[in-house]
């Protein structure tokens, strides 16, 4: 197996020489200690992409993000009830999400932060989901990973060969978009409150987030969203006024830990101009995996242009909703399908048809069809390609590339790789190693 063709051959050759020099193991240890984050494993050595690969990743990510996030509006217009009905969102969830989307500022925030997950396959990049949320994985990886790489012995070795490490300025891009969405309400520095929902949550990336926010001159506090005091005059934490609330929790955590009345109160205060609420339930509708089914639904086939149809054919595996009328199709397609919860994240509750026996597959689909709390989609399973990453053992790896799209621009690429496994998502929770995309100049 030769090195993955998307990698810069100059870096591949340099790593071979650096590994032979005897300096690599000490550098690996220093690199790992510098970027240590509880519960995460980071890639070493860093991999460097060629120019063509970087351009293709960015172009595909932007086009797919723009298409999928614009499609509900193009199909349903302002009829949010029709959209949530198509997605099959439970009534209580839909009410809160629609309330948020009907508020102009919250609607603008909803799609400000997106991350398409693109699996590397033998047929090219394949989109398996579009994540739309403020609490995107990768934000607390890309910038620290780039900094650690630049300070590594391997980077010094590359520099001696006239090769400089380059990466996205993810922090600046995020801060620029965040700054455009928030408003200061006092004379001092803008005060950001990073809100968590689960009392047991231990966010090992919080150290980076706090440092990033402070680098912009903002003040930052962290705590449970329940600890906020919300009044008509302002929102306060430990007696200090909060200008912006950033939700570091998911929609599932919202459902389980945050009373709807509190979420509604913060939405109302955002609309009143009292606080900037960055992370309302508005994004959850765009994050729903059933939006991908719109791309293949014959009822809306005339909405897509010829160019958009070609983009979908090249990069999106066919996806359809689990409904009574599609159950037979889903059962018959077991060998080629994976069943996913529409609103889950992190690879939770995936069932892979090719590794599930026919009886169990039928039972799972029948039970899920009756689930009142969640809807499900079926997606054509796309086996990842096995590519060689220099310096890894074993060298054959499966890779997913996840460009961070902030404010309509690519701000970084969250990279994950893992040894081949027959039925598993490629993510940190299942043991994948993480990195940020880099290139050489």
Short mmCIF file of C-alpha atoms in Angstrom, two decimals:
data_model
loop_
_atom_site.label_atom_id
_atom_site.label_comp_id
_atom_site.label_asym_id
_atom_site.label_seq_id
_atom_site.Cartn_x
_atom_site.Cartn_y
_atom_site.Cartn_z
CA UNK A 1 0.00 0.00 0.00
CA UNK A 2 1.41 3.42 -0.94
CA UNK A 3 0.88 6.63 1.01
CA UNK A 4 -2.53 8.21 0.56
CA UNK A 5 -2.47 10.27 -2.64
CA UNK A 6 -4.01 13.29 -0.88
CA UNK A 7 -0.91 13.69 1.28
CA UNK A 8 1.93 16.03 0.31
CA UNK A 9 4.75 13.76 -0.96
CA UNK A 10 7.34 16.14 0.49
CA UNK A 11 5.97 15.47 3.98
CA UNK A 12 5.81 11.73 3.36
CA UNK A 13 9.49 11.69 2.40
CA UNK A 14 10.45 13.99 5.29
CA UNK A 15 8.70 11.80 7.85
CA UNK A 16 10.59 8.74 6.66
CA UNK A 17 13.88 10.56 7.24
CA UNK A 18 12.80 12.09 10.56
CA UNK A 19 11.65 8.70 11.89
CA UNK A 20 15.01 7.21 10.88
CA UNK A 21 16.88 9.95 12.76
CA UNK A 22 15.85 8.57 16.15
CA UNK A 23 14.22 11.85 17.24
CA UNK A 24 10.63 10.91 16.50
CA UNK A 25 9.74 9.08 19.73
CA UNK A 26 10.87 11.92 21.99
CA UNK A 27 9.01 14.37 19.78
CA UNK A 28 5.88 12.21 19.93
CA UNK A 29 5.97 12.27 23.73
CA UNK A 30 6.40 16.07 23.91
CA UNK A 31 3.69 16.60 21.31
CA UNK A 32 1.25 14.33 23.15
CA UNK A 33 1.88 16.03 26.49
CA UNK A 34 1.43 19.50 25.01
CA UNK A 35 -1.93 18.76 23.40
CA UNK A 36 -3.25 16.35 26.05
CA UNK A 37 -7.01 16.44 26.49
CA UNK A 38 -8.83 13.96 28.70
CA UNK A 39 -10.70 11.33 26.71
CA UNK A 40 -9.07 12.23 23.39
CA UNK A 41 -6.22 10.77 21.37
CA UNK A 42 -4.44 12.95 18.85
CA UNK A 43 -2.68 11.95 15.65
CA UNK A 44 1.09 11.79 15.58
CA UNK A 45 2.82 12.33 13.29
CA UNK A 46 0.81 15.21 11.84
CA UNK A 47 -0.26 14.58 8.24
CA UNK A 48 0.03 17.28 5.59
CA UNK A 49 -2.41 17.58 2.71
CA UNK A 50 -1.56 18.56 -0.84
CA UNK A 51 -3.01 21.69 -2.44
CA UNK A 52 -5.56 19.79 -4.55
CA UNK A 53 -6.90 17.94 -1.53
CA UNK A 54 -7.28 21.13 0.51
CA UNK A 55 -9.14 22.85 -2.31
CA UNK A 56 -11.49 19.90 -2.89
CA UNK A 57 -12.30 19.53 0.82
CA UNK A 58 -13.20 23.20 1.11
CA UNK A 59 -15.18 23.39 -2.11
CA UNK A 60 -17.28 20.29 -1.45
CA UNK A 61 -17.92 21.30 2.17
CA UNK A 62 -19.11 24.79 1.28
CA UNK A 63 -21.34 23.70 -1.59
CA UNK A 64 -23.01 20.93 0.42
CA UNK A 65 -23.45 23.10 3.53
CA UNK A 66 -25.05 25.88 1.49
CA UNK A 67 -27.29 23.50 -0.43
CA UNK A 68 -28.60 21.49 2.52
CA UNK A 69 -29.12 24.48 4.84
CA UNK A 70 -30.97 26.41 2.10
CA UNK A 71 -33.18 23.54 0.94
CA UNK A 72 -35.88 23.71 3.66
CA UNK A 73 -36.51 27.36 2.87
CA UNK A 74 -36.61 26.68 -0.87
CA UNK A 75 -39.12 23.86 -0.40
CA UNK A 76 -41.27 24.95 2.53
CA UNK A 77 -40.76 28.72 2.53
CA UNK A 78 -41.97 30.18 5.83
CA UNK A 79 -44.12 27.15 6.61
CA UNK A 80 -42.13 25.79 9.56
CA UNK A 81 -44.99 23.46 10.48
CA UNK A 82 -44.68 21.71 7.12
CA UNK A 83 -40.93 21.36 7.59
CA UNK A 84 -41.13 19.85 11.08
CA UNK A 85 -43.91 17.54 9.89
CA UNK A 86 -41.65 16.25 7.12
CA UNK A 87 -38.80 15.71 9.60
CA UNK A 88 -41.16 13.96 12.01
CA UNK A 89 -40.04 16.02 15.00
CA UNK A 90 -42.09 15.29 18.18
CA UNK A 91 -44.62 18.04 18.84
CA UNK A 92 -43.09 19.44 22.05
CA UNK A 93 -39.63 19.62 20.48
CA UNK A 94 -40.99 21.18 17.30
CA UNK A 95 -42.81 23.92 19.20
CA UNK A 96 -39.63 25.13 20.91
CA UNK A 97 -37.54 24.89 17.73
CA UNK A 98 -40.08 26.81 15.65
CA UNK A 99 -40.43 29.50 18.31
CA UNK A 100 -36.68 30.01 18.09
CA UNK A 101 -36.57 30.12 14.29
CA UNK A 102 -39.33 32.74 14.16
CA UNK A 103 -37.05 35.15 16.03
CA UNK A 104 -34.80 36.93 13.45
CA UNK A 105 -31.57 37.03 15.48
CA UNK A 106 -31.85 33.42 16.59
CA UNK A 107 -32.60 32.37 13.00
CA UNK A 108 -29.40 34.14 11.86
CA UNK A 109 -27.38 32.37 14.54
CA UNK A 110 -28.89 28.97 13.65
CA UNK A 111 -26.68 28.24 10.63
CA UNK A 112 -23.64 30.30 11.60
CA UNK A 113 -21.70 27.21 12.71
CA UNK A 114 -21.82 24.04 10.58
CA UNK A 115 -19.67 20.96 10.04
CA UNK A 116 -20.23 18.50 7.20
CA UNK A 117 -18.72 15.07 7.91
CA UNK A 118 -17.11 13.69 4.76
CA UNK A 119 -15.98 10.06 4.78
CA UNK A 120 -13.05 9.24 2.51
CA UNK A 121 -14.14 6.38 0.23
CA UNK A 122 -12.84 4.78 -2.94
CA UNK A 123 -15.52 6.81 -4.77
CA UNK A 124 -14.40 10.12 -3.25
CA UNK A 125 -15.75 12.20 -0.36
CA UNK A 126 -19.18 11.08 0.90
CA UNK A 127 -21.30 13.24 3.21
CA UNK A 128 -22.78 11.15 6.02
CA UNK A 129 -24.22 14.04 8.03
CA UNK A 130 -24.30 17.82 8.32
CA UNK A 131 -23.82 18.98 11.91
CA UNK A 132 -25.40 22.35 12.69
CA UNK A 133 -24.83 23.57 16.24
CA UNK A 134 -22.79 25.98 18.32
CA UNK A 135 -21.18 23.10 20.22
CA UNK A 136 -19.35 21.56 17.27
CA UNK A 137 -16.64 18.99 17.84
CA UNK A 138 -13.35 20.09 16.32
CA UNK A 139 -13.32 23.69 17.55
CA UNK A 140 -11.20 22.72 20.55
CA UNK A 141 -8.92 20.51 18.43
CA UNK A 142 -7.91 22.36 15.27
CA UNK A 143 -6.17 25.43 16.71
CA UNK A 144 -4.30 23.66 19.56
CA UNK A 145 -3.25 20.90 17.17
CA UNK A 146 -1.86 23.40 14.69
CA UNK A 147 0.04 25.22 17.45
CA UNK A 148 1.48 21.98 18.83
CA UNK A 149 2.61 20.94 15.38
CA UNK A 150 4.35 24.24 14.74
CA UNK A 151 6.29 23.86 18.00
CA UNK A 152 7.23 20.22 17.39
CA UNK A 153 10.63 18.82 16.54
CA UNK A 154 9.13 17.45 13.33
CA UNK A 155 8.18 20.99 12.27
CA UNK A 156 11.78 22.06 12.94
CA UNK A 157 12.99 19.21 10.75
CA UNK A 158 10.63 20.33 7.96
CA UNK A 159 11.80 23.92 8.35
CA UNK A 160 15.39 22.82 7.81
CA UNK A 161 14.22 21.51 4.44
CA UNK A 162 12.60 24.82 3.57
CA UNK A 163 9.07 23.63 4.39
CA UNK A 164 6.85 25.68 6.72
CA UNK A 165 3.79 24.36 8.55
CA UNK A 166 0.55 26.08 7.58
CA UNK A 167 -2.97 25.70 8.96
CA UNK A 168 -6.28 27.50 9.23
CA UNK A 169 -6.65 30.30 11.77
CA UNK A 170 -9.70 28.62 13.26
CA UNK A 171 -9.82 30.74 16.41
CA UNK A 172 -9.85 34.03 14.52
CA UNK A 173 -12.54 32.79 12.15
CA UNK A 174 -14.74 31.65 15.04
CA UNK A 175 -14.22 34.88 16.97
CA UNK A 176 -15.04 36.98 13.91
CA UNK A 177 -18.37 35.21 13.41
CA UNK A 178 -19.15 35.14 17.13
CA UNK A 179 -18.37 38.86 17.40
CA UNK A 180 -20.81 39.63 14.59
CA UNK A 181 -23.62 37.90 16.49
CA UNK A 182 -23.24 39.40 19.97
CA UNK A 183 -23.76 42.82 21.52
CA UNK A 184 -22.16 44.46 24.54
CA UNK A 185 -24.59 45.87 27.08
CA UNK A 186 -22.27 47.73 29.44
CA UNK A 187 -19.14 49.89 29.49
CA UNK A 188 -16.62 47.14 30.24
CA UNK A 189 -15.42 44.21 28.13
CA UNK A 190 -18.09 41.94 26.69
CA UNK A 191 -18.86 39.19 29.22
CA UNK A 192 -19.37 35.72 27.73
CA UNK A 193 -20.98 32.93 29.72
CA UNK A 194 -20.15 29.41 28.53
CA UNK A 195 -23.21 27.43 29.60
CA UNK A 196 -23.35 23.71 30.27
CA UNK A 197 -26.51 21.74 30.98
CA UNK A 198 -25.46 18.42 32.49
CA UNK A 199 -24.02 18.78 36.03
CA UNK A 200 -21.80 15.77 35.31
CA UNK A 201 -20.37 17.34 32.14
CA UNK A 202 -16.58 17.55 32.12
CA UNK A 203 -15.58 19.42 28.98
CA UNK A 204 -11.89 18.72 28.52
CA UNK A 205 -11.74 21.36 25.79
CA UNK A 206 -12.95 24.15 28.08
CA UNK A 207 -9.38 25.34 28.80
CA UNK A 208 -8.86 26.11 25.12
CA UNK A 209 -12.28 27.74 24.71
CA UNK A 210 -11.73 30.06 27.65
CA UNK A 211 -8.28 31.09 26.39
CA UNK A 212 -9.68 31.69 22.90
CA UNK A 213 -12.49 33.92 24.15
CA UNK A 214 -10.11 35.89 26.38
CA UNK A 215 -7.74 36.43 23.44
CA UNK A 216 -10.40 38.66 21.88
CA UNK A 217 -10.50 40.88 24.96
CA UNK A 218 -13.69 39.36 26.29
CA UNK A 219 -14.33 38.28 29.85
CA UNK A 220 -15.57 34.72 30.26
CA UNK A 221 -17.35 32.73 32.96
CA UNK A 222 -18.39 29.07 32.93
CA UNK A 223 -21.24 27.33 34.69
CA UNK A 224 -24.59 25.61 34.46
CA UNK A 225 -27.26 27.44 32.49
CA UNK A 226 -29.54 26.94 35.54
CA UNK A 227 -27.20 29.20 37.54
CA UNK A 228 -28.09 32.25 35.48
CA UNK A 229 -30.40 34.89 36.94
CA UNK A 230 -32.61 36.12 34.09
CA UNK A 231 -34.43 39.42 34.64
CA UNK A 232 -36.09 41.94 32.35
CA UNK A 233 -33.14 44.26 32.90
CA UNK A 234 -30.37 41.75 32.26
CA UNK A 235 -28.97 38.25 32.72
CA UNK A 236 -26.54 37.78 35.60
CA UNK A 237 -24.06 35.17 36.81
CA UNK A 238 -22.78 35.51 40.37
CA UNK A 239 -23.91 39.12 40.39
CA UNK A 240 -22.18 40.13 37.13
CA UNK A 241 -24.11 40.99 34.00
CA UNK A 242 -23.73 38.59 31.09
CA UNK A 243 -23.68 39.98 27.54
CA UNK A 244 -23.61 36.71 25.59
CA UNK A 245 -24.57 33.13 26.45
CA UNK A 246 -22.75 30.42 24.48
CA UNK A 247 -24.38 27.01 24.86
CA UNK A 248 -21.76 24.28 25.11
CA UNK A 249 -24.47 21.63 25.13
CA UNK A 250 -26.42 19.69 22.53
CA UNK A 251 -30.11 19.54 21.73
CA UNK A 252 -30.32 16.18 23.52
CA UNK A 253 -28.87 17.79 26.65
CA UNK A 254 -31.36 20.63 26.27
CA UNK A 255 -34.20 18.11 26.30
CA UNK A 256 -32.90 16.22 29.31
CA UNK A 257 -31.51 18.97 31.55
CA UNK A 258 -32.92 22.39 30.61
CA UNK A 259 -36.54 23.27 31.42
CA UNK A 260 -38.32 24.62 28.30
CA UNK A 261 -39.39 27.66 30.34
CA UNK A 262 -35.74 28.64 30.89
CA UNK A 263 -34.89 28.24 27.20
CA UNK A 264 -37.93 30.32 26.23
CA UNK A 265 -36.96 33.00 28.73
CA UNK A 266 -33.49 33.32 27.24
CA UNK A 267 -34.97 33.42 23.73
CA UNK A 268 -37.30 36.25 24.78
CA UNK A 269 -34.45 38.23 26.34
CA UNK A 270 -32.37 37.79 23.18
CA UNK A 271 -35.20 39.22 21.09
CA UNK A 272 -35.59 42.09 23.57
CA UNK A 273 -31.91 42.94 23.16
CA UNK A 274 -31.08 42.15 26.77
CA UNK A 275 -28.63 39.31 26.06
CA UNK A 276 -27.20 37.51 23.02
CA UNK A 277 -28.29 33.86 23.14
CA UNK A 278 -25.85 31.90 20.95
CA UNK A 279 -27.12 28.35 20.80
CA UNK A 280 -30.91 28.31 20.88
CA UNK A 281 -32.93 25.29 19.64
CA UNK A 282 -33.21 26.97 16.21
CA UNK A 283 -30.17 25.07 14.94
CA UNK A 284 -31.66 21.67 15.84
CA UNK A 285 -34.01 21.67 12.85
CA UNK A 286 -31.12 22.23 10.45
CA UNK A 287 -29.09 19.57 12.28
CA UNK A 288 -31.76 16.91 11.72
CA UNK A 289 -30.50 14.08 9.49
CA UNK A 290 -33.87 13.78 7.75
CA UNK A 291 -32.98 16.98 5.86
CA UNK A 292 -30.75 14.79 3.71
CA UNK A 293 -33.84 12.88 2.57
CA UNK A 294 -35.08 16.09 0.91
CA UNK A 295 -32.26 15.69 -1.61
CA UNK A 296 -33.72 12.38 -2.83
CA UNK A 297 -37.46 12.87 -2.38
CA UNK A 298 -39.15 12.68 -5.80
CA UNK A 299 -41.73 15.21 -4.65
CA UNK A 300 -39.03 17.91 -4.57
CA UNK A 301 -36.88 16.74 -7.48
CA UNK A 302 -37.57 19.88 -9.52
CA UNK A 303 -36.18 22.12 -6.76
CA UNK A 304 -32.57 21.12 -7.45
CA UNK A 305 -30.61 22.48 -10.38
CA UNK A 306 -28.67 20.20 -12.72
CA UNK A 307 -25.44 21.21 -11.00
CA UNK A 308 -26.90 20.50 -7.57
CA UNK A 309 -28.14 17.09 -8.66
CA UNK A 310 -24.64 16.27 -9.89
CA UNK A 311 -23.17 17.40 -6.56
CA UNK A 312 -25.57 15.19 -4.63
CA UNK A 313 -24.95 12.20 -6.89
CA UNK A 314 -21.20 12.55 -6.41
CA UNK A 315 -21.06 13.18 -2.67
CA UNK A 316 -24.26 12.21 -0.79
CA UNK A 317 -25.33 8.58 -0.22
CA UNK A 318 -29.05 8.09 -0.75
CA UNK A 319 -31.04 8.78 2.40
CA UNK A 320 -34.73 8.24 3.15
CA UNK A 321 -37.00 8.50 6.20
CA UNK A 322 -38.18 5.47 8.10
CA UNK A 323 -41.95 5.56 7.64
CA UNK A 324 -44.69 2.96 7.42
CA UNK A 325 -44.62 3.28 3.63
CA UNK A 326 -40.81 2.79 3.49
CA UNK A 327 -40.55 -0.07 6.02
CA UNK A 328 -40.56 -2.84 3.40
CA UNK A 329 -37.90 -1.02 1.40
CA UNK A 330 -35.76 -0.61 4.52
CA UNK A 331 -36.11 -4.28 5.49
CA UNK A 332 -35.24 -5.47 1.99
CA UNK A 333 -32.20 -3.17 1.79
CA UNK A 334 -30.50 -4.48 4.94
CA UNK A 335 -27.25 -5.41 3.16
CA UNK A 336 -26.68 -1.83 1.98
CA UNK A 337 -28.20 0.39 4.68
CA UNK A 338 -27.42 1.95 8.05
CA UNK A 339 -30.22 3.17 10.33
CA UNK A 340 -29.62 6.43 12.23
CA UNK A 341 -31.58 8.50 14.76
CA UNK A 342 -32.42 11.80 13.08
CA UNK A 343 -31.45 14.05 15.97
CA UNK A 344 -28.65 12.09 17.68
CA UNK A 345 -24.96 12.93 17.47
CA UNK A 346 -21.56 11.33 17.98
CA UNK A 347 -22.46 8.08 16.22
CA UNK A 348 -25.03 7.18 18.88
CA UNK A 349 -27.43 4.30 18.23
CA UNK A 350 -26.31 3.50 14.69
CA UNK A 351 -27.37 0.10 13.39
CA UNK A 352 -25.46 -1.23 10.40
CA UNK A 353 -27.53 -3.52 8.20
CA UNK A 354 -24.59 -5.44 6.68
CA UNK A 355 -23.52 -6.66 10.16
CA UNK A 356 -27.02 -7.28 11.53
CA UNK A 357 -28.93 -10.51 10.90
CA UNK A 358 -32.25 -10.27 9.08
CA UNK A 359 -34.44 -11.03 12.10
CA UNK A 360 -32.74 -8.47 14.32
CA UNK A 361 -32.81 -5.87 11.52
CA UNK A 362 -36.55 -6.27 11.05
CA UNK A 363 -37.13 -6.04 14.79
CA UNK A 364 -35.03 -2.88 15.15
CA UNK A 365 -36.81 -1.12 12.29
CA UNK A 366 -40.27 -2.12 13.52
CA UNK A 367 -39.52 -0.90 17.05
CA UNK A 368 -37.98 2.34 15.82
CA UNK A 369 -40.98 3.04 13.63
CA UNK A 370 -43.08 3.09 16.81
CA UNK A 371 -40.69 5.31 18.82
CA UNK A 372 -42.62 8.46 19.88
CA UNK A 373 -39.51 10.34 20.99
CA UNK A 374 -37.30 10.03 17.91
CA UNK A 375 -37.49 9.62 14.13
CA UNK A 376 -35.00 7.66 12.05
CA UNK A 377 -33.44 7.69 8.62
CA UNK A 378 -31.95 4.98 6.44
CA UNK A 379 -28.79 5.84 4.52
CA UNK A 380 -26.83 3.85 1.99
CA UNK A 381 -23.81 2.52 3.84
CA UNK A 382 -20.57 3.85 2.33
CA UNK A 383 -17.58 1.67 3.32
CA UNK A 384 -14.61 3.94 4.07
CA UNK A 385 -11.48 3.54 2.00
CA UNK A 386 -8.44 2.15 3.78
CA UNK A 387 -5.55 4.55 3.23
CA UNK A 388 -1.95 4.55 4.39
CA UNK A 389 -0.98 7.26 6.85
CA UNK A 390 2.81 7.38 7.37
CA UNK A 391 3.93 6.82 10.95
CA UNK A 392 0.83 4.93 12.06
CA UNK A 393 0.79 1.27 13.05
CA UNK A 394 -0.97 -0.44 11.48
CA UNK A 395 -0.71 2.02 8.61
CA UNK A 396 -4.08 1.26 7.00
CA UNK A 397 -6.68 3.70 8.36
CA UNK A 398 -10.22 4.93 7.72
CA UNK A 399 -10.57 8.71 7.59
CA UNK A 400 -13.34 11.26 7.96
CA UNK A 401 -12.75 14.92 7.10
CA UNK A 402 -15.01 17.47 8.78
CA UNK A 403 -14.55 21.06 7.55
CA UNK A 404 -15.68 23.70 10.03
CA UNK A 405 -17.92 26.17 8.18
CA UNK A 406 -18.24 29.38 10.18
CA UNK A 407 -20.26 32.22 8.71
CA UNK A 408 -20.17 30.67 5.23
CA UNK A 409 -16.40 30.14 5.09
CA UNK A 410 -14.20 27.15 5.86
CA UNK A 411 -12.34 27.88 9.10
CA UNK A 412 -10.53 24.58 9.58
CA UNK A 413 -10.84 20.86 8.95
CA UNK A 414 -11.36 18.45 11.83
CA UNK A 415 -9.65 15.18 10.87
CA UNK A 416 -10.32 11.79 12.47
CA UNK A 417 -8.79 8.43 11.62
CA UNK A 418 -9.14 4.91 12.99
CA UNK A 419 -8.11 1.36 12.23
CA UNK A 420 -10.69 -0.33 9.97
CA UNK A 421 -13.76 -1.62 11.79
CA UNK A 422 -16.78 -3.25 10.14
CA UNK A 423 -19.57 -1.38 11.94
CA UNK A 424 -18.47 1.76 13.74
CA UNK A 425 -18.49 5.50 13.29
CA UNK A 426 -15.10 7.20 12.95
CA UNK A 427 -15.21 9.48 15.96
CA UNK A 428 -13.38 10.20 19.19
CA UNK A 429 -15.94 8.41 21.37
CA UNK A 430 -15.23 5.17 19.53
CA UNK A 431 -11.46 5.53 19.72
CA UNK A 432 -10.55 7.49 16.60
CA UNK A 433 -7.50 9.77 16.69
CA UNK A 434 -8.10 13.47 15.99
CA UNK A 435 -6.21 16.26 14.27
CA UNK A 436 -6.55 19.50 12.36
CA UNK A 437 -5.81 19.67 8.65
CA UNK A 438 -2.37 21.10 7.79
CA UNK A 439 -0.36 21.81 4.67
CA UNK A 440 3.17 22.92 3.76
CA UNK A 441 4.49 26.11 2.23
#
